mmCIF file of C-alpha atoms in Angstrom:
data_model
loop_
_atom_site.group_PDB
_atom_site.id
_atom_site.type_symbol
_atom_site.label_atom_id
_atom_site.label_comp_id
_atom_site.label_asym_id
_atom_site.label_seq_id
_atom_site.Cartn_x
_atom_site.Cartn_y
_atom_site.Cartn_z
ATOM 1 C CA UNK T 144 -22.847 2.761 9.847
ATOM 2 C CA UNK T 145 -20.954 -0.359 8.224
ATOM 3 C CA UNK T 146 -18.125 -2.052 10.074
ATOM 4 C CA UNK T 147 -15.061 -3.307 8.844
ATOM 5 C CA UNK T 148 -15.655 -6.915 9.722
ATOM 6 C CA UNK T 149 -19.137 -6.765 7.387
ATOM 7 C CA UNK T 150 -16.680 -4.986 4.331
ATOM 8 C CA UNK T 151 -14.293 -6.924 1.600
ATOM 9 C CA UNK T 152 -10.612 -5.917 1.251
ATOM 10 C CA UNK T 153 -8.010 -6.426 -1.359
ATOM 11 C CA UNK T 154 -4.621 -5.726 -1.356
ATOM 12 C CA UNK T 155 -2.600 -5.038 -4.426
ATOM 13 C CA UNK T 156 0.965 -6.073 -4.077
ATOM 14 C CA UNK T 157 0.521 -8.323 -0.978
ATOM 15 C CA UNK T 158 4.095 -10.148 -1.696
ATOM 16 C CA UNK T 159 5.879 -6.784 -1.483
ATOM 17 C CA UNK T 160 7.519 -5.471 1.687
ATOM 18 C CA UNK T 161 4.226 -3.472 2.695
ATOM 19 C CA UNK T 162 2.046 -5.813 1.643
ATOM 20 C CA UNK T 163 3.569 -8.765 3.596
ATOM 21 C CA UNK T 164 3.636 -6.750 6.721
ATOM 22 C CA UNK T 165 0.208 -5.357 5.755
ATOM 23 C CA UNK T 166 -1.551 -8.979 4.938
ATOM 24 C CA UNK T 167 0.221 -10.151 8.441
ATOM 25 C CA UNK T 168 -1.250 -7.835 10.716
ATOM 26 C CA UNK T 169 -4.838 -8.190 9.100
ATOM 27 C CA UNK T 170 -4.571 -11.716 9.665
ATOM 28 C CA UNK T 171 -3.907 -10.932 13.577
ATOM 29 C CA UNK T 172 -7.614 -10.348 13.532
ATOM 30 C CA UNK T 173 -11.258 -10.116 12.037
ATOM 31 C CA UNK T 174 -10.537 -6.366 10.595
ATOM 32 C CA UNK T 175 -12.957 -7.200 7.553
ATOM 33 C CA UNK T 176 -14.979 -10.008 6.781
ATOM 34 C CA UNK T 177 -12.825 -11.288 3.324
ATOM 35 C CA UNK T 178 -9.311 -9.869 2.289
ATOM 36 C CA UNK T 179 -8.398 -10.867 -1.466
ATOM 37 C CA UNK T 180 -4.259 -10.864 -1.799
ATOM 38 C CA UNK T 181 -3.808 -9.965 -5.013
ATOM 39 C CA UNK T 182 -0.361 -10.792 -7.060
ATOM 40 C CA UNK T 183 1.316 -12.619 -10.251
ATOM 41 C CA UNK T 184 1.500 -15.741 -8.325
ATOM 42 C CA UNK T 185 0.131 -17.796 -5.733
ATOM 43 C CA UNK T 186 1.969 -18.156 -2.690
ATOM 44 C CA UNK T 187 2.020 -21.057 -0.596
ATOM 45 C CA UNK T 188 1.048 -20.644 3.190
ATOM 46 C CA UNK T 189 1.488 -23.322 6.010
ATOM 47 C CA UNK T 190 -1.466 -24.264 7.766
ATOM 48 C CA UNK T 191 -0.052 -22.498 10.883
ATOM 49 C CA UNK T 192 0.129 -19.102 9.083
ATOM 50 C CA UNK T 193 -3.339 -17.245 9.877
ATOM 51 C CA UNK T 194 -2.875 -15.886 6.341
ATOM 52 C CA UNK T 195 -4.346 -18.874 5.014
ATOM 53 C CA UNK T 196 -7.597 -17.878 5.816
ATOM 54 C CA UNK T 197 -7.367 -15.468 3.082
ATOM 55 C CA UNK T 198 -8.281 -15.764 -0.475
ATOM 56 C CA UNK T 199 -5.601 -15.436 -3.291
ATOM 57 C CA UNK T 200 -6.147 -14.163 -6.540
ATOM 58 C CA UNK T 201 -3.802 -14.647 -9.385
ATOM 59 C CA UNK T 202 -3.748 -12.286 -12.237
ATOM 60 C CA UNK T 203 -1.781 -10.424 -15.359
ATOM 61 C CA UNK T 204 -1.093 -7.189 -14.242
ATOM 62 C CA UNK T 205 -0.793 -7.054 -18.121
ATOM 63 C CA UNK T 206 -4.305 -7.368 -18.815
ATOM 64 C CA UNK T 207 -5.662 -6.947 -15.830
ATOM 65 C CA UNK T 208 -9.476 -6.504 -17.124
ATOM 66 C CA UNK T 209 -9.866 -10.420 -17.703
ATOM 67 C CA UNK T 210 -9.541 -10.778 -13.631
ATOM 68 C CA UNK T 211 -11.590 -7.640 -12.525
ATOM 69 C CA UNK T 212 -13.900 -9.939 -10.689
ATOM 70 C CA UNK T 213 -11.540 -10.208 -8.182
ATOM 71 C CA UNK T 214 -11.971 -6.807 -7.263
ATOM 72 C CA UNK T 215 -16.045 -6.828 -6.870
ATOM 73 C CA UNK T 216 -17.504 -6.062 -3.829
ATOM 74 C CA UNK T 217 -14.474 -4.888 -2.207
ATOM 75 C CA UNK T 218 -15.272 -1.664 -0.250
ATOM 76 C CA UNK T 219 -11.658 -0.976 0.651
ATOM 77 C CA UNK T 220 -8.280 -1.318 -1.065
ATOM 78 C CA UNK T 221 -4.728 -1.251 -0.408
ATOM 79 C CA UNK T 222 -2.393 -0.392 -3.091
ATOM 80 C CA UNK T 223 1.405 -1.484 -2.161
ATOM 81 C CA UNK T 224 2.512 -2.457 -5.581
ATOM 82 C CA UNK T 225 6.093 -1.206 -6.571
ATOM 83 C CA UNK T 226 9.347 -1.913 -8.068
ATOM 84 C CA UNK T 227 12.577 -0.156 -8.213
ATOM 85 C CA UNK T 228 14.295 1.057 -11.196
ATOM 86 C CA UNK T 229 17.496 -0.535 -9.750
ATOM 87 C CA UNK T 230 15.051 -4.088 -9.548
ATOM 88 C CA UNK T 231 13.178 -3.722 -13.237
ATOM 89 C CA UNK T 232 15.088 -0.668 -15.039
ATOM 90 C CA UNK T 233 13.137 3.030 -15.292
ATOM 91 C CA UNK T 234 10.685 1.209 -18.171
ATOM 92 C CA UNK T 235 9.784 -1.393 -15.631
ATOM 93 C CA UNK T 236 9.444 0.818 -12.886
ATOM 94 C CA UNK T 237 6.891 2.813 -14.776
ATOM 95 C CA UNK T 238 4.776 -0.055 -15.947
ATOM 96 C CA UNK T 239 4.451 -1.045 -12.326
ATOM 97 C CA UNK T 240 4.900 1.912 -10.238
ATOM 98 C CA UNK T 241 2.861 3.846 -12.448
ATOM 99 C CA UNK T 242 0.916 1.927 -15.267
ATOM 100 C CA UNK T 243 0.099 -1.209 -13.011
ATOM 101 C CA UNK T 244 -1.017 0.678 -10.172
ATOM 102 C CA UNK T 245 -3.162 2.925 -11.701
ATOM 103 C CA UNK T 246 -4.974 -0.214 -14.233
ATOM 104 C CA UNK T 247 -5.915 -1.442 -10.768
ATOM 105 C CA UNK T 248 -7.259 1.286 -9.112
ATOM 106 C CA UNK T 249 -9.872 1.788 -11.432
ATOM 107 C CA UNK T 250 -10.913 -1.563 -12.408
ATOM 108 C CA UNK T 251 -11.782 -1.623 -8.465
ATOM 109 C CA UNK T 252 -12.935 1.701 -8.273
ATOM 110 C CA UNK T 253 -15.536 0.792 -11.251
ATOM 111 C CA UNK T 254 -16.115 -2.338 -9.488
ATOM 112 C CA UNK T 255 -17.568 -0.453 -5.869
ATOM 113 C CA UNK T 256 -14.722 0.378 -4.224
ATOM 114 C CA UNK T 257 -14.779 3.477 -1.656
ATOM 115 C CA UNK T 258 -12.082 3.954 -0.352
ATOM 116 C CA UNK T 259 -8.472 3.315 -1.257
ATOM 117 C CA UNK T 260 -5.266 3.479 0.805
ATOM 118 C CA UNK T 261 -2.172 4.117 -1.217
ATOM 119 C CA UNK T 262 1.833 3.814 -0.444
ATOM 120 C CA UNK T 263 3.198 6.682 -2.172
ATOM 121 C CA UNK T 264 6.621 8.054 -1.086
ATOM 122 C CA UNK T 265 7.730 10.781 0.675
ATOM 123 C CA UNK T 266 8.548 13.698 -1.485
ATOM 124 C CA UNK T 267 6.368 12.507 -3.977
ATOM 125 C CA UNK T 268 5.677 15.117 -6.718
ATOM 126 C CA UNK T 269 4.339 14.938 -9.868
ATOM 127 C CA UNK T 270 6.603 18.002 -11.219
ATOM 128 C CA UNK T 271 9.640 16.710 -9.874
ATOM 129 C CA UNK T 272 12.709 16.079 -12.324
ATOM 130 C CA UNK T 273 13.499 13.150 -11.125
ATOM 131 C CA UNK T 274 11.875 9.644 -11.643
ATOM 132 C CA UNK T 275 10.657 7.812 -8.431
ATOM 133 C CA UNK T 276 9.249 10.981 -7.074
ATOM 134 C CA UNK T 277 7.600 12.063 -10.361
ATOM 135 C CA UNK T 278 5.902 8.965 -10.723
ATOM 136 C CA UNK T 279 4.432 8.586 -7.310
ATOM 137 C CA UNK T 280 3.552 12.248 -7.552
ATOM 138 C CA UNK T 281 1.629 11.417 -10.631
ATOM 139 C CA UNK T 282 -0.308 8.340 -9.682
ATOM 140 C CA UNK T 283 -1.120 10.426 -6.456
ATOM 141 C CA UNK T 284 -2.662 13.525 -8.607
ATOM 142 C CA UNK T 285 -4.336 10.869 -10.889
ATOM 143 C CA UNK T 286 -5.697 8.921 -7.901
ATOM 144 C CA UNK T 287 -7.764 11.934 -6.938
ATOM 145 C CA UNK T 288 -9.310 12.205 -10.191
ATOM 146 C CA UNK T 289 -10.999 8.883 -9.886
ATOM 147 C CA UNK T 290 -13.447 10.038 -7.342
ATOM 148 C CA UNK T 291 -13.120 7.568 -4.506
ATOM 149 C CA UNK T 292 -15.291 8.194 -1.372
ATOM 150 C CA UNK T 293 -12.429 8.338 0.781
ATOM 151 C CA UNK T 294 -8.417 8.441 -0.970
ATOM 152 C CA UNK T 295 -5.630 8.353 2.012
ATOM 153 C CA UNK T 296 -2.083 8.459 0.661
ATOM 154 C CA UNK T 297 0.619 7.460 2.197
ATOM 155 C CA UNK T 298 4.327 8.938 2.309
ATOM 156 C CA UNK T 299 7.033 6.808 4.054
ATOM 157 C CA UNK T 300 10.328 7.916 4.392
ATOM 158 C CA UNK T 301 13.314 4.925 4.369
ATOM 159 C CA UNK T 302 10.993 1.903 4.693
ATOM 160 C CA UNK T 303 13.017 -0.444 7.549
ATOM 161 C CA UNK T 304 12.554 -3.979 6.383
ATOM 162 C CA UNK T 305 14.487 -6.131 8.747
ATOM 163 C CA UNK T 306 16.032 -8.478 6.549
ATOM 164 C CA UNK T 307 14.414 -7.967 3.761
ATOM 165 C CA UNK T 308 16.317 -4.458 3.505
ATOM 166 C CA UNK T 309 17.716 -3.172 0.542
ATOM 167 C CA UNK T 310 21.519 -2.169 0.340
ATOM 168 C CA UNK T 311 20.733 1.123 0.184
ATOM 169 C CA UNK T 312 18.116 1.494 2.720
ATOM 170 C CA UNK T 313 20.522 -0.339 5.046
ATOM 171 C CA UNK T 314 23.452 2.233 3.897
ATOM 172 C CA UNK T 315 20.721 5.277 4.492
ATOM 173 C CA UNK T 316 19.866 3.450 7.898
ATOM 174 C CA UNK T 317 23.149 3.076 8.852
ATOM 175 C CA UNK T 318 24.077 6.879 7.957
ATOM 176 C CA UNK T 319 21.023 8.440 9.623
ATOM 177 C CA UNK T 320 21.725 5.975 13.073
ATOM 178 C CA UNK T 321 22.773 9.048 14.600
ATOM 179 C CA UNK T 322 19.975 11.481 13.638
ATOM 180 C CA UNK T 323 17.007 8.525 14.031
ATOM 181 C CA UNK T 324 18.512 8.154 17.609
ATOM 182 C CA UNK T 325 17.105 11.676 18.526
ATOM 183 C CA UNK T 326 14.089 11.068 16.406
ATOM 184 C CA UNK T 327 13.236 7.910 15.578
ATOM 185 C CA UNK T 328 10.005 8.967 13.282
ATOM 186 C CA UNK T 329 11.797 11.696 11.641
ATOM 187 C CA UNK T 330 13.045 10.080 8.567
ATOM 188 C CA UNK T 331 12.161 6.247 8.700
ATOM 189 C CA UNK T 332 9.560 3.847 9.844
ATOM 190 C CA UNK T 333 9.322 0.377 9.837
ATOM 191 C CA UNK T 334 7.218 -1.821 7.265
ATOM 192 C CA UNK T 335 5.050 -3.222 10.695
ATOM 193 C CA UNK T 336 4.323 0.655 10.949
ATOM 194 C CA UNK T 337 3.246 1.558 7.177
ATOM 195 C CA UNK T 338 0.933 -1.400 7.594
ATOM 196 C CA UNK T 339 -0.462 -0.421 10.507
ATOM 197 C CA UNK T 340 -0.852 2.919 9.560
ATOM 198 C CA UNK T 341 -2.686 1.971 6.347
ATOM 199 C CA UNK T 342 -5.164 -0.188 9.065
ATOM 200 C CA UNK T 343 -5.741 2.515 10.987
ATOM 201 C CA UNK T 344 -6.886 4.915 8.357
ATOM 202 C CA UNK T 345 -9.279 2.254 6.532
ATOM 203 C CA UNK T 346 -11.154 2.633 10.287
ATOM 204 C CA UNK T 347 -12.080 5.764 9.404
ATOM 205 C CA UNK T 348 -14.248 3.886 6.148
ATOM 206 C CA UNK T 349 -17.590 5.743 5.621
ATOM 207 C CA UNK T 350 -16.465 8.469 7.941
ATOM 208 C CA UNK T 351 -16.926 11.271 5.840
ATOM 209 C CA UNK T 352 -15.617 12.244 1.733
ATOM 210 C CA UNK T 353 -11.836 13.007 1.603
ATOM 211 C CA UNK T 354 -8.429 13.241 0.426
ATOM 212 C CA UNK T 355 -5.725 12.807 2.858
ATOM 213 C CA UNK T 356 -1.977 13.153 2.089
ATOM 214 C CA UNK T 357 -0.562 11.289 5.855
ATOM 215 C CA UNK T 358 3.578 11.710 5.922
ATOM 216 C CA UNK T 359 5.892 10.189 7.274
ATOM 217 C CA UNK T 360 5.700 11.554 10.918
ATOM 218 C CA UNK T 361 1.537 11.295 10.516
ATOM 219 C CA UNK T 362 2.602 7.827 9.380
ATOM 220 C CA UNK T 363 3.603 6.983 12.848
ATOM 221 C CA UNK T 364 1.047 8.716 14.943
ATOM 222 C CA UNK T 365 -1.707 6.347 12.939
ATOM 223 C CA UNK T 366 0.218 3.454 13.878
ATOM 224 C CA UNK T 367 0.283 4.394 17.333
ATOM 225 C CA UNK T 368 -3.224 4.985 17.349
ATOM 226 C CA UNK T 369 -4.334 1.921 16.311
ATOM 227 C CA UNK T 370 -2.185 0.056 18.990
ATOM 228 C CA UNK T 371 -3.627 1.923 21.882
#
């Protein structure tokens, strides 16, 4: 069977909350042999910061075709891209959220990936009346139609950010201090902990064809798992 550390990555989104934490704790070790951070711009990355080590790839998420090189020979891929309609208005979340997200996943899947991690969002459905759910819940439904190997989708709750928190994650965090206090996994989970989850499900690469929804609470026993 083929380890991670002989496999390519990407990750889609990698200046995002998710990706950031995600693209961090990859860089802690030698989880695959390449990881390809892909985004609209290049970042610049001290020496110090074991990120550096990576390989970025700038493209057009509007025409996205003319870079699909970057996404050859990757086995695995993370998709963390996403917007808010508060951040680009409900056209702009769309065209991200929905059109973006789904250009990229099957450039790479035509391009060898197998299996594909994505952050979706709790109570995503593809029926639902409203927009952020109905979105998610379609590029989830469409992801399956793509025929990837192995699909995992994830559904966080209220992502925790530290200080890259939105106002209205940190209202929601404040409100649900005394519920969370009880439960901590119930209806939250860190960034560190979506990344880590999304880790410890691409360890399961070549273990079998599937589809796996993981919520929020399954979410947090995959990021325990891969710390013990």
């Amino acid at each position: 069977m083929t380890s991670l550390n002989e496999l390519r990555a990407f990750i889609v989104g990698w200046t995002g909350a998710c990706g950031e934490a995600l693209s961090k704790e990859l860089a802690k070790n030698n989880h695959f042999k390449q990881v390809i951070l892909i985004g609209r711009r290049e970042v610049k990355l001290g020496e110090d910061d074991p990120r550096s080590k990576f390989q970025q790839a700038v493209v057009d998420y509007d025409n996205l075709e003319q870079s699909r090189d970057v996404f050859k020979d990757c086995a695995v891929g993370f998709m963390t891209l996403g917007t808010t309609r508060g951040q680009a208005g409900a056209d702009g979340f769309v065209k991200v959220d929905y059109e973006y997200t789904m250009n990229a996943a099957k450039i790479a899947k035509e391009c060898g990936c197998k299996q594909l991690n994505y952050v979706s969002s709790q109570g995503a459905h593809k029926d639902s009346m409203f927009l952020y759910p109905q979105t998610k819940g379609k590029v989830e439904h469409e992801l399956t139609q793509l025929g990837f190997d192995q699909l995992f989708i994830h559904r966080p709750a209220l992502l925790l950010r530290g200080e890259k928190s939105r106002g209205v994650e940190k209202l929601g965090h404040i409100l649900m201090k005394p519920v969370t206090a009880f439960k901590p996994t119930w209806n939250q989970i860190r960034v560190e902990d979506v990344a880590r989850s999304l880790m410890a499900k691409s360890a399961e690469f070549g273990k079998g064809n599937k589809t796996e929804i993981l919520s929020n609470a399954l979410m947090h026993e995959a990021a325990k798992s891969l710390e013990a």
